[in-house]
Amino acid sequence: MGREVVLRRGWRAACAAVLIGGMLASTGCRIFRDDAGFFVDPRDDYVEAKVGEPLKVPVGMEASVGDTWPIPEILEQPTAKTYVDEVPRPRLLAGASTDEIKIQKLGTKSWIVLADAPAQVWPLVKQLMEDSGVGVAREDPPAGILETAWFSVDPSASDLLRAAVGTGLSQQEQSAQGSWLDRVQVRIERGIRVGSSEVHVVHYRTRSANDGAIDTSAVPEVEGELITKMADYLAQGVASSSVSMVGREIASERKARIVEDETGAPTLLLHIGFDRAWATVDGALERAEMEVTESDRDNATFRAVLRAEAKPGFFARLFSRADGGGTVVSLRLHERDDGVVVEVRDVAGQPVARELAERVLLTLREYAA
């Protein structure tokens, strides 16, 4: 009798276990993870989130509450079709630069090119002025301008700005005579490459800081010396990850944009003069190691060979062409009111496939300076 009771109780326990197991199997693990279960998981709550009512401010009062996390404006991406299978990595807001600082020259003018964004360059330039003891008399972030106060050159001064101006003036004896006051203006602009910057310098001289006549770029040697000394200074601090919130207000126009022409074909728009645009494309082709077979400045045309990407492996090497293969493209430059347009054509002067044109234009922009 006792054994029969035990068997009945065991049978009931087994049935209960099967029933509970069936319920768990039918509901899955939701009782442990759903909001209606034992443990609430808030990670997917945003899916059903609703926009709340805007803040209502009583009459006679002003709101001081702003949007802490505003949604940034979505910019047009003409080259989005290029990234069908692989999305490009986003640009860093701040970080160490992997490229060295370069001094670019065109005729008598020179400027500094950095791979860092203007927001990173701004605090370095401002610190340079403060370290030199000349003071910052003018700041115009939207224009990217920092300007020193008027100062006199002291032969015994060892700070960067006074020493650079003095060295440049020593090459012009007539300019070094008499009592003069000097001022240095630094203009920070966006570079041609995405995320890069340009630093331009202007030197002013006057006999009186109040109402005297002001000479602009009167001594080219001074600006050349300032560029050299400033490039050395920026090279020491270019790896700094600090970002100036004021410097982020720099609203200078991007010097290189990929846009579509009236037919929908991609082109590279350079917001610079023709002389610099020609030198920029020539330098980009050289740095990208694209073989230039023809360069005709009179007709504003380059002809280059776009090599096929090398693929590793025995069979790839076995069946590859001996001359390396490649596609011949023609680059045409057209000057217009807002800059210079670079077009990609084939040897017959006809538009090439969109993917090929975007690949060439992106390469030019990446290797431009």
Tab-separated table of C-alpha atoms in Angstrom:
chain	number	residue	atom	x	y	z
A	1	MET	CA	0.000	0.000	0.000
A	2	GLY	CA	2.734	2.368	0.955
A	3	ARG	CA	4.614	1.599	-2.228
A	4	GLU	CA	1.485	2.295	-4.297
A	5	VAL	CA	1.102	5.744	-2.683
A	6	VAL	CA	4.714	6.583	-3.407
A	7	LEU	CA	4.289	5.526	-7.046
A	8	ARG	CA	1.159	7.658	-7.403
A	9	ARG	CA	2.911	10.675	-5.927
A	10	GLY	CA	5.881	10.155	-8.249
A	11	TRP	CA	3.574	9.889	-11.240
A	12	ARG	CA	1.843	13.130	-10.271
A	13	ALA	CA	5.171	14.905	-9.820
A	14	ALA	CA	6.308	13.700	-13.241
A	15	CYS	CA	3.107	14.955	-14.854
A	16	ALA	CA	3.511	18.326	-13.168
A	17	ALA	CA	7.092	18.574	-14.404
A	18	VAL	CA	6.034	17.748	-17.977
A	19	LEU	CA	3.223	20.327	-17.815
A	20	ILE	CA	5.510	23.075	-16.530
A	21	GLY	CA	8.118	22.164	-19.120
A	22	GLY	CA	5.508	22.424	-21.879
A	23	MET	CA	4.467	25.868	-20.666
A	24	LEU	CA	8.048	27.043	-20.607
A	25	ALA	CA	8.658	25.654	-24.089
A	26	SER	CA	5.593	27.425	-25.491
A	27	THR	CA	6.486	30.784	-23.985
A	28	GLY	CA	10.249	30.518	-24.458
A	29	CYS	CA	12.296	32.594	-22.111
A	30	ARG	CA	9.988	35.569	-22.182
A	31	ILE	CA	8.978	35.187	-18.568
A	32	PHE	CA	12.579	35.872	-17.658
A	33	ARG	CA	13.300	38.663	-20.135
A	34	ASP	CA	10.044	40.352	-21.209
A	35	ASP	CA	8.717	43.452	-19.498
A	36	ALA	CA	5.781	41.298	-18.368
A	37	GLY	CA	8.065	38.648	-16.883
A	38	PHE	CA	10.162	38.400	-13.771
A	39	PHE	CA	13.087	40.462	-15.110
A	40	VAL	CA	12.441	43.704	-17.036
A	41	ASP	CA	14.755	44.378	-20.020
A	42	PRO	CA	14.592	48.095	-20.988
A	43	ARG	CA	17.007	47.816	-23.944
A	44	ASP	CA	14.244	47.671	-26.555
A	45	ASP	CA	11.963	50.289	-25.020
A	46	TYR	CA	13.090	52.878	-27.571
A	47	VAL	CA	11.224	50.957	-30.287
A	48	GLU	CA	7.882	51.969	-28.800
A	49	ALA	CA	9.020	55.392	-27.571
A	50	LYS	CA	6.800	58.336	-28.449
A	51	VAL	CA	7.658	61.989	-28.858
A	52	GLY	CA	6.481	63.934	-25.857
A	53	GLU	CA	4.695	67.225	-25.803
A	54	PRO	CA	6.934	70.289	-26.174
A	55	LEU	CA	7.749	72.228	-23.039
A	56	LYS	CA	5.142	74.879	-22.350
A	57	VAL	CA	6.484	78.052	-20.806
A	58	PRO	CA	4.085	80.227	-18.807
A	59	VAL	CA	3.255	83.636	-20.204
A	60	GLY	CA	5.794	86.247	-19.207
A	61	MET	CA	8.622	83.759	-18.757
A	62	GLU	CA	11.423	82.643	-21.093
A	63	ALA	CA	12.657	79.089	-21.569
A	64	SER	CA	16.290	78.389	-20.755
A	65	VAL	CA	16.139	74.674	-21.565
A	66	GLY	CA	17.764	73.598	-24.821
A	67	ASP	CA	18.149	70.353	-26.695
A	68	THR	CA	21.070	68.561	-25.053
A	69	TRP	CA	21.429	65.997	-27.856
A	70	PRO	CA	20.308	67.691	-31.077
A	71	ILE	CA	20.105	65.560	-34.210
A	72	PRO	CA	22.811	66.750	-36.641
A	73	GLU	CA	21.878	67.778	-40.148
A	74	ILE	CA	22.227	64.990	-42.711
A	75	LEU	CA	24.531	66.162	-45.476
A	76	GLU	CA	24.115	65.098	-49.058
A	77	GLN	CA	26.488	62.295	-50.048
A	78	PRO	CA	26.805	62.160	-53.858
A	79	THR	CA	29.221	59.218	-53.563
A	80	ALA	CA	26.940	57.034	-51.449
A	81	LYS	CA	26.554	54.595	-54.329
A	82	THR	CA	30.290	53.879	-54.097
A	83	TYR	CA	29.894	52.252	-50.690
A	84	VAL	CA	27.400	49.531	-51.537
A	85	ASP	CA	29.147	46.636	-49.811
A	86	GLU	CA	31.452	48.413	-47.363
A	87	VAL	CA	30.636	51.488	-45.305
A	88	PRO	CA	33.626	53.836	-44.792
A	89	ARG	CA	34.877	54.374	-41.269
A	90	PRO	CA	33.733	57.652	-39.675
A	91	ARG	CA	36.156	60.510	-39.224
A	92	LEU	CA	37.514	61.059	-35.732
A	93	LEU	CA	36.570	64.267	-33.993
A	94	ALA	CA	39.979	64.353	-32.374
A	95	GLY	CA	43.011	62.166	-32.462
A	96	ALA	CA	46.681	61.957	-33.242
A	97	SER	CA	47.692	62.853	-36.748
A	98	THR	CA	49.352	60.237	-38.894
A	99	ASP	CA	50.627	62.693	-41.518
A	100	GLU	CA	53.458	65.112	-41.071
A	101	ILE	CA	52.926	68.830	-41.385
A	102	LYS	CA	53.671	70.160	-44.841
A	103	ILE	CA	54.554	73.597	-46.168
A	104	GLN	CA	52.985	74.198	-49.558
A	105	LYS	CA	54.314	76.861	-51.919
A	106	LEU	CA	52.832	78.424	-55.024
A	107	GLY	CA	54.787	81.301	-56.483
A	108	THR	CA	55.751	83.669	-53.675
A	109	LYS	CA	53.011	82.438	-51.343
A	110	SER	CA	53.333	79.606	-48.856
A	111	TRP	CA	51.031	78.057	-46.257
A	112	ILE	CA	50.933	75.170	-43.786
A	113	VAL	CA	48.851	72.036	-44.368
A	114	LEU	CA	47.919	69.827	-41.413
A	115	ALA	CA	45.924	66.606	-41.284
A	116	ASP	CA	44.080	67.811	-38.186
A	117	ALA	CA	40.730	69.595	-38.115
A	118	PRO	CA	40.543	73.394	-37.596
A	119	ALA	CA	39.088	72.838	-34.113
A	120	GLN	CA	42.381	71.178	-33.119
A	121	VAL	CA	44.625	73.728	-34.809
A	122	TRP	CA	42.886	76.778	-33.324
A	123	PRO	CA	44.009	76.245	-29.666
A	124	LEU	CA	47.589	75.532	-30.805
A	125	VAL	CA	47.834	78.791	-32.774
A	126	LYS	CA	46.300	80.742	-29.913
A	127	GLN	CA	48.757	79.180	-27.471
A	128	LEU	CA	51.616	80.126	-29.791
A	129	MET	CA	50.582	83.785	-29.649
A	130	GLU	CA	50.245	83.709	-25.884
A	131	ASP	CA	53.632	81.999	-25.462
A	132	SER	CA	55.224	84.726	-27.586
A	133	GLY	CA	53.891	87.400	-25.239
A	134	VAL	CA	52.416	89.557	-28.017
A	135	GLY	CA	48.820	88.940	-26.984
A	136	VAL	CA	45.710	88.158	-29.005
A	137	ALA	CA	44.005	91.376	-30.057
A	138	ARG	CA	41.356	89.891	-32.332
A	139	GLU	CA	39.495	86.600	-32.566
A	140	ASP	CA	37.029	85.846	-35.346
A	141	PRO	CA	36.147	82.110	-35.202
A	142	PRO	CA	33.657	82.104	-38.115
A	143	ALA	CA	36.394	83.549	-40.342
A	144	GLY	CA	39.106	81.433	-38.686
A	145	ILE	CA	41.185	84.527	-37.861
A	146	LEU	CA	43.523	85.099	-34.910
A	147	GLU	CA	45.446	88.379	-34.841
A	148	THR	CA	48.132	89.668	-32.509
A	149	ALA	CA	48.382	93.134	-31.034
A	150	TRP	CA	50.918	95.586	-32.467
A	151	PHE	CA	54.416	94.857	-31.183
A	152	SER	CA	57.929	96.108	-31.761
A	153	VAL	CA	60.737	93.786	-32.795
A	154	ASP	CA	63.436	93.501	-30.151
A	155	PRO	CA	66.725	92.029	-31.401
A	156	SER	CA	67.199	90.348	-28.042
A	157	ALA	CA	63.726	88.764	-28.005
A	158	SER	CA	63.739	84.988	-28.176
A	159	ASP	CA	60.018	84.285	-28.570
A	160	LEU	CA	58.889	82.677	-31.815
A	161	LEU	CA	56.967	85.538	-33.425
A	162	ARG	CA	59.423	88.359	-32.688
A	163	ALA	CA	62.389	86.179	-33.640
A	164	ALA	CA	60.764	85.147	-36.927
A	165	VAL	CA	59.854	88.724	-37.850
A	166	GLY	CA	63.341	89.927	-36.918
A	167	THR	CA	64.997	87.206	-39.018
A	168	GLY	CA	62.826	88.052	-42.006
A	169	LEU	CA	63.484	91.789	-41.651
A	170	SER	CA	67.240	91.243	-41.425
A	171	GLN	CA	67.116	90.240	-45.082
A	172	GLN	CA	65.653	93.676	-45.916
A	173	GLU	CA	67.882	96.358	-44.458
A	174	GLN	CA	65.712	99.234	-45.605
A	175	SER	CA	62.662	97.751	-43.863
A	176	ALA	CA	64.586	97.208	-40.638
A	177	GLN	CA	65.555	100.875	-40.305
A	178	GLY	CA	63.555	103.289	-38.176
A	179	SER	CA	60.817	102.693	-35.624
A	180	TRP	CA	58.192	100.217	-36.792
A	181	LEU	CA	55.357	98.237	-35.294
A	182	ASP	CA	54.443	94.770	-36.517
A	183	ARG	CA	51.347	92.610	-36.369
A	184	VAL	CA	50.726	88.997	-37.408
A	185	GLN	CA	47.407	87.616	-38.617
A	186	VAL	CA	46.835	83.859	-38.816
A	187	ARG	CA	43.915	82.518	-40.846
A	188	ILE	CA	42.858	78.901	-40.320
A	189	GLU	CA	40.854	77.299	-43.116
A	190	ARG	CA	39.566	73.868	-44.002
A	191	GLY	CA	41.967	71.943	-46.201
A	192	ILE	CA	41.308	70.136	-49.451
A	193	ARG	CA	41.471	66.737	-47.795
A	194	VAL	CA	38.556	65.866	-45.533
A	195	GLY	CA	39.364	66.723	-41.912
A	196	SER	CA	42.524	68.692	-42.754
A	197	SER	CA	43.424	72.342	-42.175
A	198	GLU	CA	45.414	75.130	-43.771
A	199	VAL	CA	47.219	77.897	-41.918
A	200	HIS	CA	47.859	81.164	-43.771
A	201	VAL	CA	49.904	84.048	-42.363
A	202	VAL	CA	49.781	87.779	-43.153
A	203	HIS	CA	52.360	90.270	-41.850
A	204	TYR	CA	51.462	93.944	-41.266
A	205	ARG	CA	53.787	96.924	-40.627
A	206	THR	CA	53.074	100.513	-39.613
A	207	ARG	CA	54.737	103.577	-38.139
A	208	SER	CA	51.809	104.246	-35.814
A	209	ALA	CA	49.312	101.819	-34.366
A	210	ASN	CA	46.606	104.501	-34.248
A	211	ASP	CA	46.244	106.190	-37.622
A	212	GLY	CA	49.385	105.368	-39.599
A	213	ALA	CA	49.450	103.755	-43.029
A	214	ILE	CA	49.630	99.961	-42.852
A	215	ASP	CA	51.787	97.902	-45.189
A	216	THR	CA	50.439	94.417	-45.923
A	217	SER	CA	52.860	91.635	-46.846
A	218	ALA	CA	55.475	94.310	-47.518
A	219	VAL	CA	58.334	91.930	-46.717
A	220	PRO	CA	57.728	88.426	-48.187
A	221	GLU	CA	60.736	87.077	-46.301
A	222	VAL	CA	58.944	87.754	-43.005
A	223	GLU	CA	55.897	85.685	-43.914
A	224	GLY	CA	58.121	82.873	-45.180
A	225	GLU	CA	60.043	82.839	-41.897
A	226	LEU	CA	56.810	82.923	-39.880
A	227	ILE	CA	55.460	79.956	-41.830
A	228	THR	CA	58.627	77.940	-41.185
A	229	LYS	CA	58.762	78.708	-37.458
A	230	MET	CA	55.038	78.115	-36.960
A	231	ALA	CA	55.221	74.771	-38.774
A	232	ASP	CA	57.940	73.666	-36.359
A	233	TYR	CA	55.827	74.770	-33.383
A	234	LEU	CA	52.670	73.043	-34.636
A	235	ALA	CA	54.608	69.844	-35.329
A	236	GLN	CA	55.388	69.589	-31.622
A	237	GLY	CA	51.744	69.850	-30.589
A	238	VAL	CA	49.910	68.367	-33.564
A	239	ALA	CA	49.329	65.058	-31.731
A	240	SER	CA	47.356	66.871	-29.046
A	241	SER	CA	43.791	65.566	-28.841
A	242	SER	CA	42.396	68.819	-27.403
A	243	VAL	CA	39.545	70.378	-29.342
A	244	SER	CA	38.484	74.006	-29.065
A	245	MET	CA	34.725	74.499	-28.947
A	246	VAL	CA	35.318	78.023	-30.251
A	247	GLY	CA	37.442	76.622	-33.069
A	248	ARG	CA	34.558	74.378	-34.102
A	249	GLU	CA	32.731	77.552	-35.160
A	250	ILE	CA	35.130	78.003	-38.070
A	251	ALA	CA	32.789	78.088	-41.034
A	252	SER	CA	35.213	78.330	-43.902
A	253	GLU	CA	34.036	76.656	-47.066
A	254	ARG	CA	35.283	73.200	-47.913
A	255	LYS	CA	37.887	73.485	-50.631
A	256	ALA	CA	37.024	70.173	-52.280
A	257	ARG	CA	33.577	68.677	-52.835
A	258	ILE	CA	32.361	65.892	-55.080
A	259	VAL	CA	29.233	67.122	-56.843
A	260	GLU	CA	27.160	66.060	-59.819
A	261	ASP	CA	27.065	68.023	-63.053
A	262	GLU	CA	23.964	68.719	-65.104
A	263	THR	CA	24.059	65.186	-66.541
A	264	GLY	CA	24.376	63.522	-63.136
A	265	ALA	CA	28.039	62.573	-63.588
A	266	PRO	CA	30.285	63.043	-60.511
A	267	THR	CA	32.882	65.825	-60.633
A	268	LEU	CA	35.382	67.284	-58.168
A	269	LEU	CA	34.790	70.959	-57.373
A	270	LEU	CA	37.873	72.771	-56.032
A	271	HIS	CA	37.168	76.164	-54.467
A	272	ILE	CA	40.610	77.526	-55.345
A	273	GLY	CA	42.242	79.329	-58.266
A	274	PHE	CA	43.270	77.551	-61.444
A	275	ASP	CA	47.028	77.693	-60.773
A	276	ARG	CA	46.637	76.018	-57.413
A	277	ALA	CA	44.046	73.548	-58.766
A	278	TRP	CA	46.466	72.459	-61.504
A	279	ALA	CA	49.278	72.014	-58.989
A	280	THR	CA	46.934	70.181	-56.615
A	281	VAL	CA	45.817	67.615	-59.198
A	282	ASP	CA	49.396	67.158	-60.420
A	283	GLY	CA	50.644	66.551	-56.873
A	284	ALA	CA	47.754	64.202	-56.038
A	285	LEU	CA	48.474	62.070	-59.099
A	286	GLU	CA	52.117	61.824	-58.086
A	287	ARG	CA	51.397	60.941	-54.452
A	288	ALA	CA	48.805	58.370	-55.511
A	289	GLU	CA	51.445	56.810	-57.786
A	290	MET	CA	49.217	57.071	-60.842
A	291	GLU	CA	51.291	57.038	-64.016
A	292	VAL	CA	50.831	60.334	-65.884
A	293	THR	CA	51.338	59.744	-69.620
A	294	GLU	CA	50.415	63.262	-70.735
A	295	SER	CA	50.194	66.701	-69.115
A	296	ASP	CA	48.807	69.545	-71.242
A	297	ARG	CA	48.393	72.750	-69.244
A	298	ASP	CA	47.255	74.772	-72.262
A	299	ASN	CA	44.260	72.465	-72.666
A	300	ALA	CA	43.994	71.846	-68.897
A	301	THR	CA	44.182	68.077	-69.346
A	302	PHE	CA	45.969	65.190	-67.661
A	303	ARG	CA	46.078	61.639	-69.016
A	304	ALA	CA	46.858	58.968	-66.445
A	305	VAL	CA	46.792	55.216	-66.005
A	306	LEU	CA	44.652	53.840	-63.200
A	307	ARG	CA	46.250	50.545	-62.228
A	308	ALA	CA	44.104	47.574	-61.308
A	309	GLU	CA	44.266	46.541	-57.681
A	310	ALA	CA	46.763	43.746	-57.195
A	311	LYS	CA	45.229	40.497	-55.929
A	312	PRO	CA	47.396	38.031	-54.000
A	313	GLY	CA	47.671	34.380	-54.937
A	314	PHE	CA	49.475	32.124	-57.391
A	315	PHE	CA	46.692	32.078	-60.005
A	316	ALA	CA	46.258	35.852	-59.865
A	317	ARG	CA	49.958	36.315	-60.608
A	318	LEU	CA	49.859	33.626	-63.281
A	319	PHE	CA	47.035	35.205	-65.263
A	320	SER	CA	47.899	38.876	-64.679
A	321	ARG	CA	49.222	40.945	-67.545
A	322	ALA	CA	52.933	41.575	-67.705
A	323	ASP	CA	52.466	45.344	-68.030
A	324	GLY	CA	50.296	45.507	-64.911
A	325	GLY	CA	47.118	46.366	-66.850
A	326	GLY	CA	45.181	49.459	-65.921
A	327	THR	CA	42.649	51.892	-67.345
A	328	VAL	CA	43.633	55.091	-69.127
A	329	VAL	CA	41.575	58.114	-68.032
A	330	SER	CA	41.629	61.768	-68.999
A	331	LEU	CA	41.228	64.479	-66.355
A	332	ARG	CA	39.905	67.817	-67.582
A	333	LEU	CA	39.928	71.017	-65.542
A	334	HIS	CA	37.318	73.729	-66.169
A	335	GLU	CA	37.467	77.107	-64.451
A	336	ARG	CA	34.249	78.792	-63.390
A	337	ASP	CA	33.137	81.514	-60.987
A	338	ASP	CA	33.095	79.363	-57.831
A	339	GLY	CA	36.302	77.416	-58.528
A	340	VAL	CA	37.687	74.710	-60.778
A	341	VAL	CA	35.835	71.553	-61.815
A	342	VAL	CA	37.699	68.299	-62.481
A	343	GLU	CA	36.010	65.830	-64.844
A	344	VAL	CA	36.938	62.228	-65.625
A	345	ARG	CA	36.754	61.121	-69.270
A	346	ASP	CA	38.025	58.228	-71.355
A	347	VAL	CA	40.632	58.574	-74.120
A	348	ALA	CA	37.858	59.482	-76.600
A	349	GLY	CA	36.603	62.286	-74.357
A	350	GLN	CA	33.433	60.468	-73.307
A	351	PRO	CA	32.234	60.110	-69.694
A	352	VAL	CA	33.415	56.969	-67.918
A	353	ALA	CA	31.334	54.695	-65.686
A	354	ARG	CA	30.123	56.354	-62.508
A	355	GLU	CA	31.960	53.933	-60.212
A	356	LEU	CA	35.253	54.553	-62.032
A	357	ALA	CA	34.810	58.328	-61.985
A	358	GLU	CA	34.063	58.343	-58.247
A	359	ARG	CA	37.048	56.125	-57.560
A	360	VAL	CA	39.384	58.518	-59.404
A	361	LEU	CA	37.898	61.662	-57.826
A	362	LEU	CA	38.006	60.215	-54.303
A	363	THR	CA	41.648	59.297	-54.865
A	364	LEU	CA	42.467	62.829	-55.999
A	365	ARG	CA	40.763	64.338	-52.976
A	366	GLU	CA	42.454	61.925	-50.577
A	367	TYR	CA	45.952	62.647	-51.913
A	368	ALA	CA	45.430	66.378	-52.492
A	369	ALA	CA	47.234	68.979	-50.409
